[in-house]
Tab-separated table of C-alpha atoms in Angstrom:
chain	number	residue	atom	x	y	z
A	4	UNK	CA	0.000	0.000	0.000
A	5	UNK	CA	1.374	3.381	-0.954
A	6	UNK	CA	2.140	5.716	1.883
A	7	UNK	CA	0.785	8.746	0.102
A	8	UNK	CA	-2.082	9.012	-2.368
A	9	UNK	CA	-2.233	11.324	-5.325
A	10	UNK	CA	-4.210	14.440	-4.417
A	11	UNK	CA	-7.518	15.395	-6.021
A	12	UNK	CA	-7.695	18.165	-8.646
A	13	UNK	CA	-10.694	20.058	-9.990
A	14	UNK	CA	-10.764	20.464	-13.754
A	15	UNK	CA	-12.083	23.507	-15.609
A	16	UNK	CA	-12.336	23.488	-19.399
A	17	UNK	CA	-12.957	26.305	-21.900
A	18	UNK	CA	-14.922	24.697	-24.743
A	19	UNK	CA	-14.005	27.408	-27.220
A	20	UNK	CA	-12.657	30.924	-27.195
A	21	UNK	CA	-15.339	33.361	-26.182
A	22	UNK	CA	-16.735	31.019	-23.539
A	23	UNK	CA	-15.719	30.815	-19.893
A	24	UNK	CA	-13.921	27.891	-18.291
A	25	UNK	CA	-16.500	25.571	-16.809
A	26	UNK	CA	-16.124	22.924	-14.099
A	27	UNK	CA	-15.941	19.514	-15.820
A	28	UNK	CA	-15.132	17.192	-12.932
A	29	UNK	CA	-12.137	16.068	-10.947
A	30	UNK	CA	-9.297	13.575	-11.044
A	31	UNK	CA	-6.245	12.408	-9.124
A	32	UNK	CA	-2.703	13.336	-10.142
A	33	UNK	CA	0.695	13.618	-8.463
A	34	UNK	CA	1.267	17.214	-9.586
A	35	UNK	CA	-0.240	20.017	-11.655
A	36	UNK	CA	1.460	18.998	-14.872
A	37	UNK	CA	0.158	15.449	-14.604
A	38	UNK	CA	-3.274	16.797	-13.713
A	39	UNK	CA	-3.281	18.779	-16.978
A	40	UNK	CA	-2.224	15.764	-19.023
A	41	UNK	CA	-4.755	13.483	-17.364
A	42	UNK	CA	-7.471	16.101	-17.754
A	43	UNK	CA	-6.785	16.204	-21.471
A	44	UNK	CA	-7.240	12.427	-21.713
A	45	UNK	CA	-10.211	12.164	-19.380
A	46	UNK	CA	-12.241	15.245	-20.290
A	47	UNK	CA	-11.280	16.301	-23.826
A	48	UNK	CA	-11.094	13.118	-25.913
A	49	UNK	CA	-13.505	14.580	-28.473
A	50	UNK	CA	-12.364	18.189	-28.902
A	51	UNK	CA	-14.337	19.408	-25.899
A	52	UNK	CA	-11.815	22.071	-25.046
A	53	UNK	CA	-9.222	24.634	-26.100
A	54	UNK	CA	-7.936	25.460	-22.623
A	55	UNK	CA	-7.758	23.650	-19.296
A	56	UNK	CA	-7.316	24.920	-15.740
A	57	UNK	CA	-6.481	22.568	-12.891
A	58	UNK	CA	-6.768	23.511	-9.216
A	59	UNK	CA	-5.974	21.246	-6.333
A	60	UNK	CA	-9.323	20.609	-4.642
A	61	UNK	CA	-8.031	21.523	-1.181
A	62	UNK	CA	-7.526	25.106	-2.347
A	63	UNK	CA	-11.206	25.638	-3.105
A	64	UNK	CA	-13.304	27.259	-0.409
A	65	UNK	CA	-16.990	26.558	-0.870
A	66	UNK	CA	-20.026	28.185	0.690
A	67	UNK	CA	-22.147	25.970	2.888
A	68	UNK	CA	-25.633	25.253	1.517
A	69	UNK	CA	-26.943	25.139	5.091
A	70	UNK	CA	-26.191	28.851	5.314
A	71	UNK	CA	-27.873	29.681	2.020
A	72	UNK	CA	-30.408	31.753	3.927
A	73	UNK	CA	-27.990	34.327	5.359
A	74	UNK	CA	-25.873	34.101	2.271
A	75	UNK	CA	-28.366	34.693	-0.521
A	76	UNK	CA	-31.607	35.979	0.984
A	77	UNK	CA	-30.412	39.598	1.264
A	78	UNK	CA	-30.710	39.823	-2.524
A	79	UNK	CA	-34.305	38.634	-2.554
A	80	UNK	CA	-36.051	41.773	-1.319
A	81	UNK	CA	-34.091	44.159	-3.522
A	82	UNK	CA	-36.423	44.305	-6.464
A	83	UNK	CA	-35.169	47.816	-7.208
A	84	UNK	CA	-32.059	46.184	-8.655
A	85	UNK	CA	-34.129	44.981	-11.593
A	86	UNK	CA	-35.258	47.171	-14.497
A	87	UNK	CA	-38.917	46.092	-14.206
A	88	UNK	CA	-39.129	47.833	-10.787
A	89	UNK	CA	-39.313	51.248	-12.456
A	90	UNK	CA	-42.655	52.527	-13.776
A	91	UNK	CA	-42.369	54.231	-17.124
A	92	UNK	CA	-45.056	55.112	-19.659
A	93	UNK	CA	-45.486	52.702	-22.589
A	94	UNK	CA	-44.606	55.415	-25.126
A	95	UNK	CA	-40.996	55.420	-23.998
A	96	UNK	CA	-38.975	53.369	-26.473
A	97	UNK	CA	-35.454	51.984	-26.379
A	98	UNK	CA	-35.231	51.813	-22.609
B	28	UNK	CA	-30.205	16.486	15.863
B	29	UNK	CA	-33.431	15.141	17.351
B	30	UNK	CA	-35.383	12.426	15.588
B	31	UNK	CA	-38.113	14.878	14.785
B	32	UNK	CA	-35.704	17.343	13.202
B	33	UNK	CA	-34.280	14.580	11.045
B	34	UNK	CA	-37.751	13.486	10.008
B	35	UNK	CA	-38.523	17.052	9.093
B	36	UNK	CA	-35.365	17.370	7.008
B	37	UNK	CA	-36.117	14.064	5.323
B	38	UNK	CA	-39.574	15.241	4.324
B	39	UNK	CA	-38.171	18.455	2.862
B	40	UNK	CA	-35.546	16.416	1.055
B	41	UNK	CA	-38.068	14.040	-0.530
B	42	UNK	CA	-40.188	17.034	-1.530
B	43	UNK	CA	-37.221	18.642	-3.286
B	44	UNK	CA	-36.629	15.498	-5.318
B	45	UNK	CA	-40.338	15.209	-6.099
B	46	UNK	CA	-40.134	18.781	-7.494
B	47	UNK	CA	-37.281	17.586	-9.734
B	48	UNK	CA	-34.696	19.666	-7.888
B	49	UNK	CA	-31.159	18.306	-8.002
B	50	UNK	CA	-29.219	17.344	-4.901
B	51	UNK	CA	-25.612	18.563	-4.788
B	52	UNK	CA	-22.790	17.044	-2.709
B	53	UNK	CA	-22.769	19.559	0.145
B	54	UNK	CA	-26.563	19.554	0.592
B	55	UNK	CA	-28.007	17.747	3.566
B	56	UNK	CA	-29.095	14.234	2.589
B	57	UNK	CA	-30.405	11.204	4.455
B	58	UNK	CA	-27.657	8.728	5.301
B	59	UNK	CA	-29.463	6.059	3.295
B	60	UNK	CA	-29.456	8.273	0.202
B	61	UNK	CA	-25.721	8.776	0.573
B	62	UNK	CA	-25.005	5.084	1.091
B	63	UNK	CA	-27.264	3.920	-1.740
B	64	UNK	CA	-25.589	6.347	-4.116
B	65	UNK	CA	-22.112	5.355	-3.023
B	66	UNK	CA	-23.054	1.724	-3.616
B	67	UNK	CA	-24.676	2.180	-6.998
B	68	UNK	CA	-22.256	4.765	-8.389
B	69	UNK	CA	-19.105	2.947	-7.292
B	70	UNK	CA	-20.419	-0.324	-8.709
B	71	UNK	CA	-21.147	1.494	-11.918
B	72	UNK	CA	-17.573	2.819	-11.954
B	73	UNK	CA	-16.160	-0.642	-11.188
B	74	UNK	CA	-18.186	-2.076	-14.090
B	75	UNK	CA	-16.573	0.384	-16.486
B	76	UNK	CA	-13.104	-0.494	-15.227
B	77	UNK	CA	-13.574	-4.278	-15.199
B	78	UNK	CA	-15.432	-3.935	-18.510
B	79	UNK	CA	-12.161	-2.948	-20.150
B	80	UNK	CA	-10.698	-6.400	-19.540
B	81	UNK	CA	-12.657	-8.648	-21.958
B	82	UNK	CA	-12.115	-6.157	-24.798
B	83	UNK	CA	-8.599	-5.059	-23.920
B	84	UNK	CA	-7.661	-8.664	-24.499
B	85	UNK	CA	-8.559	-8.302	-28.207
B	86	UNK	CA	-6.850	-5.015	-29.052
B	87	UNK	CA	-3.643	-6.653	-30.269
B	88	UNK	CA	-5.613	-9.183	-32.318
B	89	UNK	CA	-8.024	-6.822	-34.055
B	90	UNK	CA	-8.294	-7.875	-37.721
B	91	UNK	CA	-7.468	-4.455	-39.208
B	92	UNK	CA	-6.059	-1.093	-38.217
B	93	UNK	CA	-9.555	0.439	-38.518
B	94	UNK	CA	-10.932	-2.067	-36.017
B	95	UNK	CA	-7.926	-1.649	-33.773
B	96	UNK	CA	-8.135	2.134	-33.394
B	97	UNK	CA	-11.891	1.869	-32.794
B	98	UNK	CA	-11.513	-0.783	-30.108
B	99	UNK	CA	-8.670	1.101	-28.505
B	100	UNK	CA	-10.788	4.266	-28.396
B	101	UNK	CA	-13.725	2.343	-26.945
B	102	UNK	CA	-11.630	0.811	-24.173
B	103	UNK	CA	-10.123	4.216	-23.426
B	104	UNK	CA	-13.643	5.651	-23.188
B	105	UNK	CA	-14.488	2.992	-20.639
B	106	UNK	CA	-11.512	4.027	-18.534
B	107	UNK	CA	-12.761	7.605	-18.837
B	108	UNK	CA	-16.293	6.630	-17.829
B	109	UNK	CA	-14.935	4.828	-14.800
B	110	UNK	CA	-13.006	7.974	-13.849
B	111	UNK	CA	-16.017	10.306	-14.264
B	112	UNK	CA	-18.006	7.998	-12.039
B	113	UNK	CA	-15.306	7.513	-9.402
B	114	UNK	CA	-14.820	11.244	-9.029
B	115	UNK	CA	-18.589	11.817	-8.876
B	116	UNK	CA	-18.777	9.191	-6.120
B	117	UNK	CA	-15.936	10.812	-4.200
B	118	UNK	CA	-18.105	13.908	-3.743
B	119	UNK	CA	-20.180	11.795	-1.335
B	120	UNK	CA	-17.236	11.456	1.031
B	121	UNK	CA	-15.715	8.097	0.123
B	122	UNK	CA	-12.091	8.056	-1.041
B	123	UNK	CA	-10.862	6.541	-4.283
B	124	UNK	CA	-8.723	4.130	-2.290
B	125	UNK	CA	-11.665	2.882	-0.259
B	126	UNK	CA	-13.549	2.189	-3.464
B	127	UNK	CA	-10.646	0.279	-4.983
B	128	UNK	CA	-10.297	-1.650	-1.748
B	129	UNK	CA	-13.977	-2.624	-1.902
B	130	UNK	CA	-13.606	-3.803	-5.490
B	131	UNK	CA	-10.406	-5.719	-4.886
B	132	UNK	CA	-11.676	-7.507	-1.791
B	133	UNK	CA	-14.938	-8.449	-3.479
B	134	UNK	CA	-17.049	-6.328	-1.143
B	135	UNK	CA	-18.297	-4.215	-4.050
B	136	UNK	CA	-19.831	-5.849	-7.094
B	137	UNK	CA	-19.562	-4.943	-10.756
B	138	UNK	CA	-21.819	-5.899	-13.635
B	139	UNK	CA	-21.809	-9.686	-13.808
B	140	UNK	CA	-21.741	-9.658	-17.617
B	141	UNK	CA	-17.983	-9.113	-17.501
B	142	UNK	CA	-17.515	-12.494	-15.878
B	143	UNK	CA	-18.134	-14.177	-19.225
B	144	UNK	CA	-15.195	-14.818	-21.554
B	145	UNK	CA	-14.682	-13.074	-24.922
B	146	UNK	CA	-13.690	-16.085	-27.014
B	147	UNK	CA	-13.606	-14.851	-30.614
B	148	UNK	CA	-13.408	-11.594	-32.561
B	149	UNK	CA	-17.187	-11.799	-33.048
B	150	UNK	CA	-17.513	-11.289	-29.305
B	151	UNK	CA	-16.223	-7.739	-29.801
B	152	UNK	CA	-19.180	-7.215	-32.108
B	153	UNK	CA	-21.687	-8.864	-29.781
B	154	UNK	CA	-20.411	-6.978	-26.722
B	155	UNK	CA	-20.678	-3.591	-28.449
B	156	UNK	CA	-24.080	-4.372	-29.915
B	157	UNK	CA	-25.723	-6.161	-26.972
B	158	UNK	CA	-23.825	-5.288	-23.803
B	159	UNK	CA	-23.398	-1.615	-24.655
B	160	UNK	CA	-26.943	-1.633	-26.013
B	161	UNK	CA	-28.302	-2.877	-22.688
B	162	UNK	CA	-26.040	-0.449	-20.826
B	163	UNK	CA	-27.435	2.493	-22.817
B	164	UNK	CA	-30.980	1.459	-21.937
B	165	UNK	CA	-29.973	1.375	-18.289
B	166	UNK	CA	-28.055	4.648	-18.424
B	167	UNK	CA	-30.210	7.026	-20.427
B	168	UNK	CA	-32.798	7.427	-17.628
B	169	UNK	CA	-29.925	8.153	-15.211
B	170	UNK	CA	-29.140	11.408	-17.034
B	171	UNK	CA	-32.150	12.732	-15.091
B	172	UNK	CA	-31.356	11.201	-11.725
B	173	UNK	CA	-31.613	13.373	-8.611
B	174	UNK	CA	-27.940	13.487	-7.595
B	175	UNK	CA	-26.289	16.240	-9.660
B	176	UNK	CA	-22.770	14.818	-10.084
B	177	UNK	CA	-24.157	11.408	-11.132
B	178	UNK	CA	-26.563	12.943	-13.642
B	179	UNK	CA	-23.797	15.099	-15.143
B	180	UNK	CA	-21.437	12.119	-15.443
B	181	UNK	CA	-24.161	10.074	-17.111
B	182	UNK	CA	-24.879	12.737	-19.710
B	183	UNK	CA	-21.252	12.587	-20.776
B	184	UNK	CA	-21.198	8.779	-20.700
B	185	UNK	CA	-24.354	8.445	-22.789
B	186	UNK	CA	-23.050	10.827	-25.445
B	187	UNK	CA	-19.968	8.672	-25.902
B	188	UNK	CA	-21.647	5.295	-25.589
B	189	UNK	CA	-23.549	5.411	-28.853
B	190	UNK	CA	-20.303	5.068	-30.829
B	191	UNK	CA	-19.601	1.908	-28.835
B	192	UNK	CA	-22.800	0.248	-29.875
B	193	UNK	CA	-22.520	1.279	-33.511
B	194	UNK	CA	-18.952	-0.011	-33.809
B	195	UNK	CA	-20.096	-3.339	-32.343
B	196	UNK	CA	-23.019	-3.648	-34.709
B	197	UNK	CA	-20.778	-2.823	-37.652
B	198	UNK	CA	-18.475	-5.700	-36.693
B	199	UNK	CA	-21.480	-8.041	-36.623
B	200	UNK	CA	-22.724	-6.726	-39.962
B	201	UNK	CA	-19.355	-7.291	-41.587
B	202	UNK	CA	-19.131	-10.844	-40.265
B	203	UNK	CA	-22.704	-11.629	-41.319
B	204	UNK	CA	-21.971	-10.461	-44.856
B	205	UNK	CA	-18.734	-12.461	-44.940
B	206	UNK	CA	-17.984	-16.165	-45.384
B	207	UNK	CA	-20.301	-18.846	-43.899
B	208	UNK	CA	-17.676	-19.417	-41.198
B	209	UNK	CA	-17.671	-15.735	-40.284
B	210	UNK	CA	-21.443	-15.660	-40.108
B	211	UNK	CA	-21.368	-18.757	-37.924
B	212	UNK	CA	-18.938	-16.990	-35.642
B	213	UNK	CA	-21.352	-14.071	-35.315
B	214	UNK	CA	-24.245	-16.437	-34.545
B	215	UNK	CA	-22.149	-18.219	-31.925
B	216	UNK	CA	-21.307	-14.903	-30.235
B	217	UNK	CA	-24.992	-13.917	-30.199
B	218	UNK	CA	-25.876	-17.304	-28.719
B	219	UNK	CA	-23.459	-16.813	-25.858
B	220	UNK	CA	-24.115	-13.114	-25.124
B	221	UNK	CA	-27.909	-12.948	-25.546
B	222	UNK	CA	-29.013	-14.348	-22.202
B	223	UNK	CA	-26.317	-12.657	-20.086
B	224	UNK	CA	-27.314	-9.363	-21.756
B	225	UNK	CA	-30.931	-9.857	-20.687
B	226	UNK	CA	-29.743	-10.617	-17.148
B	227	UNK	CA	-27.697	-7.430	-17.193
B	228	UNK	CA	-30.888	-5.424	-16.834
B	229	UNK	CA	-31.274	-6.844	-13.342
B	230	UNK	CA	-33.495	-9.309	-11.458
B	231	UNK	CA	-37.232	-9.395	-12.198
B	232	UNK	CA	-39.308	-6.710	-10.498
B	233	UNK	CA	-40.656	-9.239	-7.996
B	234	UNK	CA	-37.086	-10.021	-6.875
B	235	UNK	CA	-35.633	-6.548	-7.026
B	236	UNK	CA	-35.224	-5.273	-3.479
B	237	UNK	CA	-34.138	-1.709	-4.189
B	238	UNK	CA	-36.676	-0.702	-6.829
B	239	UNK	CA	-39.238	1.241	-4.826
B	240	UNK	CA	-36.781	3.503	-3.016
B	241	UNK	CA	-34.684	3.956	-6.145
B	242	UNK	CA	-37.738	5.060	-8.117
B	243	UNK	CA	-38.442	7.736	-5.513
B	244	UNK	CA	-34.896	9.050	-5.745
B	245	UNK	CA	-34.979	8.840	-9.563
B	246	UNK	CA	-32.066	6.436	-9.496
B	247	UNK	CA	-34.454	4.378	-11.532
B	248	UNK	CA	-37.219	5.611	-13.783
B	249	UNK	CA	-38.368	2.310	-15.224
B	250	UNK	CA	-38.454	-1.125	-13.647
B	251	UNK	CA	-35.969	-3.843	-14.658
B	252	UNK	CA	-38.689	-5.797	-16.478
B	253	UNK	CA	-39.743	-2.745	-18.489
B	254	UNK	CA	-36.136	-2.008	-19.441
B	255	UNK	CA	-35.630	-5.634	-20.476
B	256	UNK	CA	-38.740	-5.571	-22.643
B	257	UNK	CA	-37.532	-2.370	-24.279
B	258	UNK	CA	-34.151	-3.954	-24.967
B	259	UNK	CA	-35.675	-7.071	-26.522
B	260	UNK	CA	-38.139	-5.118	-28.659
B	261	UNK	CA	-35.435	-2.913	-30.110
B	262	UNK	CA	-32.820	-5.653	-30.537
B	263	UNK	CA	-34.845	-8.369	-32.296
B	264	UNK	CA	-35.319	-6.328	-35.506
B	265	UNK	CA	-31.579	-5.553	-35.459
B	266	UNK	CA	-30.848	-9.301	-35.343
B	267	UNK	CA	-33.228	-9.795	-38.283
B	268	UNK	CA	-31.244	-7.315	-40.359
B	269	UNK	CA	-28.087	-9.280	-39.576
B	270	UNK	CA	-29.883	-12.489	-40.546
B	271	UNK	CA	-29.094	-14.005	-37.155
B	272	UNK	CA	-31.384	-16.045	-34.926
B	273	UNK	CA	-32.012	-15.027	-31.322
B	274	UNK	CA	-31.324	-18.160	-29.258
B	275	UNK	CA	-34.779	-18.291	-27.677
B	276	UNK	CA	-37.367	-20.706	-29.115
B	277	UNK	CA	-40.116	-18.970	-27.127
B	278	UNK	CA	-39.434	-15.561	-28.635
B	279	UNK	CA	-42.594	-14.471	-30.472
B	280	UNK	CA	-44.268	-11.208	-31.413
B	281	UNK	CA	-47.358	-10.661	-29.294
B	282	UNK	CA	-49.830	-8.686	-31.367
B	283	UNK	CA	-52.042	-7.948	-28.398
B	284	UNK	CA	-49.297	-6.592	-26.100
B	285	UNK	CA	-47.464	-4.936	-28.972
B	286	UNK	CA	-44.148	-6.424	-27.915
B	287	UNK	CA	-42.195	-9.670	-27.897
B	288	UNK	CA	-42.896	-12.582	-25.570
B	289	UNK	CA	-39.724	-14.323	-24.519
B	290	UNK	CA	-38.537	-17.444	-22.732
B	291	UNK	CA	-37.621	-18.042	-19.117
B	292	UNK	CA	-34.309	-16.515	-17.979
B	293	UNK	CA	-32.016	-18.845	-16.028
B	294	UNK	CA	-31.819	-16.800	-12.828
B	295	UNK	CA	-29.847	-19.510	-11.051
B	296	UNK	CA	-27.027	-18.842	-13.471
B	297	UNK	CA	-27.324	-15.113	-12.814
B	298	UNK	CA	-27.044	-15.503	-9.032
B	299	UNK	CA	-24.200	-17.979	-9.379
B	300	UNK	CA	-22.218	-15.438	-11.408
B	301	UNK	CA	-23.106	-12.603	-9.008
B	302	UNK	CA	-21.877	-14.739	-6.105
B	303	UNK	CA	-18.520	-15.192	-7.808
B	304	UNK	CA	-18.933	-18.523	-9.590
B	305	UNK	CA	-19.061	-17.274	-13.180
B	306	UNK	CA	-16.536	-18.503	-15.727
B	307	UNK	CA	-14.237	-15.490	-15.378
B	308	UNK	CA	-14.796	-13.950	-11.910
B	309	UNK	CA	-11.430	-15.052	-10.520
B	310	UNK	CA	-9.560	-14.199	-13.694
B	311	UNK	CA	-11.018	-10.658	-13.834
B	312	UNK	CA	-10.150	-9.864	-10.228
B	313	UNK	CA	-6.692	-11.321	-10.638
B	314	UNK	CA	-6.055	-9.081	-13.649
B	315	UNK	CA	-7.452	-6.015	-11.888
B	316	UNK	CA	-5.636	-6.495	-8.573
B	317	UNK	CA	-2.446	-7.433	-10.432
B	318	UNK	CA	-2.543	-4.221	-12.476
B	319	UNK	CA	-3.081	-2.188	-9.307
B	320	UNK	CA	-0.208	-3.846	-7.465
B	321	UNK	CA	2.202	-3.732	-10.382
B	322	UNK	CA	1.464	-0.022	-10.763
B	323	UNK	CA	2.262	0.808	-7.160
B	324	UNK	CA	5.908	1.736	-7.737
B	325	UNK	CA	4.846	4.066	-10.551
B	326	UNK	CA	2.353	5.846	-8.313
B	327	UNK	CA	4.933	6.134	-5.546
B	328	UNK	CA	7.639	7.380	-7.896
B	329	UNK	CA	5.335	10.044	-9.358
B	330	UNK	CA	4.429	11.240	-5.887
B	331	UNK	CA	8.063	11.321	-4.757
B	332	UNK	CA	8.989	13.298	-7.879
B	333	UNK	CA	6.150	15.777	-7.316
B	334	UNK	CA	7.220	16.286	-3.695
B	335	UNK	CA	10.835	16.824	-4.668
B	336	UNK	CA	9.872	19.359	-7.324
B	337	UNK	CA	7.653	21.112	-4.793
B	338	UNK	CA	10.491	21.339	-2.278
B	339	UNK	CA	12.867	22.658	-4.919
B	340	UNK	CA	10.431	25.371	-5.885
B	341	UNK	CA	9.959	26.342	-2.252
B	342	UNK	CA	13.728	26.681	-1.808
B	343	UNK	CA	14.080	28.887	-4.887
B	344	UNK	CA	11.427	31.229	-3.526
B	345	UNK	CA	13.388	31.619	-0.282
């Protein structure tokens, strides 16, 4: 049994220029370079990407869904952040 | 948490799934949901990995370069599918090593179809056509399952799987249009893979212990018997086009039901294979465990190299 296991990496792929990198999944690799090479073989066997980012999973800080209330509710009662909040006459065009 | 609080959470959880909301890894989930998903998803991953073995065996003996690159790509896809599924399962809090351990010690199962031998080149055709065909029928409904990472992995798997089935059917077609010996080879492969493929869709509904709960969680959308019927109804016409005979004397179109009637499945054989007494169970595990053990020094060396590089970089910064 190995003493140390390969760490987990999160893989982000840009499908084509003009689009953002999107989370595709994860994989194990000894280092960043190997993570990139493995990501190419695991996630882009059919031209799914033009660019890959790899981040070791332990470096990602995630919000806790149990705290979604405090975290996201403050935005819910702020309808004035949306254009439909403002009353304008129908004759106004291009606005 | 009190029992009542848990019950409350469970009710909210079931309601979310009923509304077709997805469950993501960090969301609260009942322990049974977690465990059932770990079991099913890891066994699915193991099946992809062990599923490479019967076909990997034929890569060097493929009859042409065209067949060889296709088979190689198919086996590589299976490795990829196993990896998508392992990493999706890891989001539930089990480590990759624990999963391997469960496979290697026989605690976790994999699809029993891979415990049958691939004896001739025609088996590569029959496996792609029938085994991947049955797998697709099983997997398509899973693209909508409630656990997000599983559903996302399945969407990717299903997209890639259709090439697998088509390449298998093309092999069969070629053999069936070849010499009488080649056609006989194709018939022989169909004879051997037909019944195990039907078994692959799982025990009959009456015997299936997980169905009701799995339906609720959308781990299953159709019962095993319905999936099997679907498989038979779509496969029989494909066999007709090949000019092959399905090895079931009771197979008959039922005008009234609008589908095929078929013969009794030998469930004793199925359970024997599941319990480890199939023709290839020992061989498959030996190959799998052997590959894992022989690769240990490579994994260790890669890790040692990565650590050394890391230390070097740290020193340069200082």
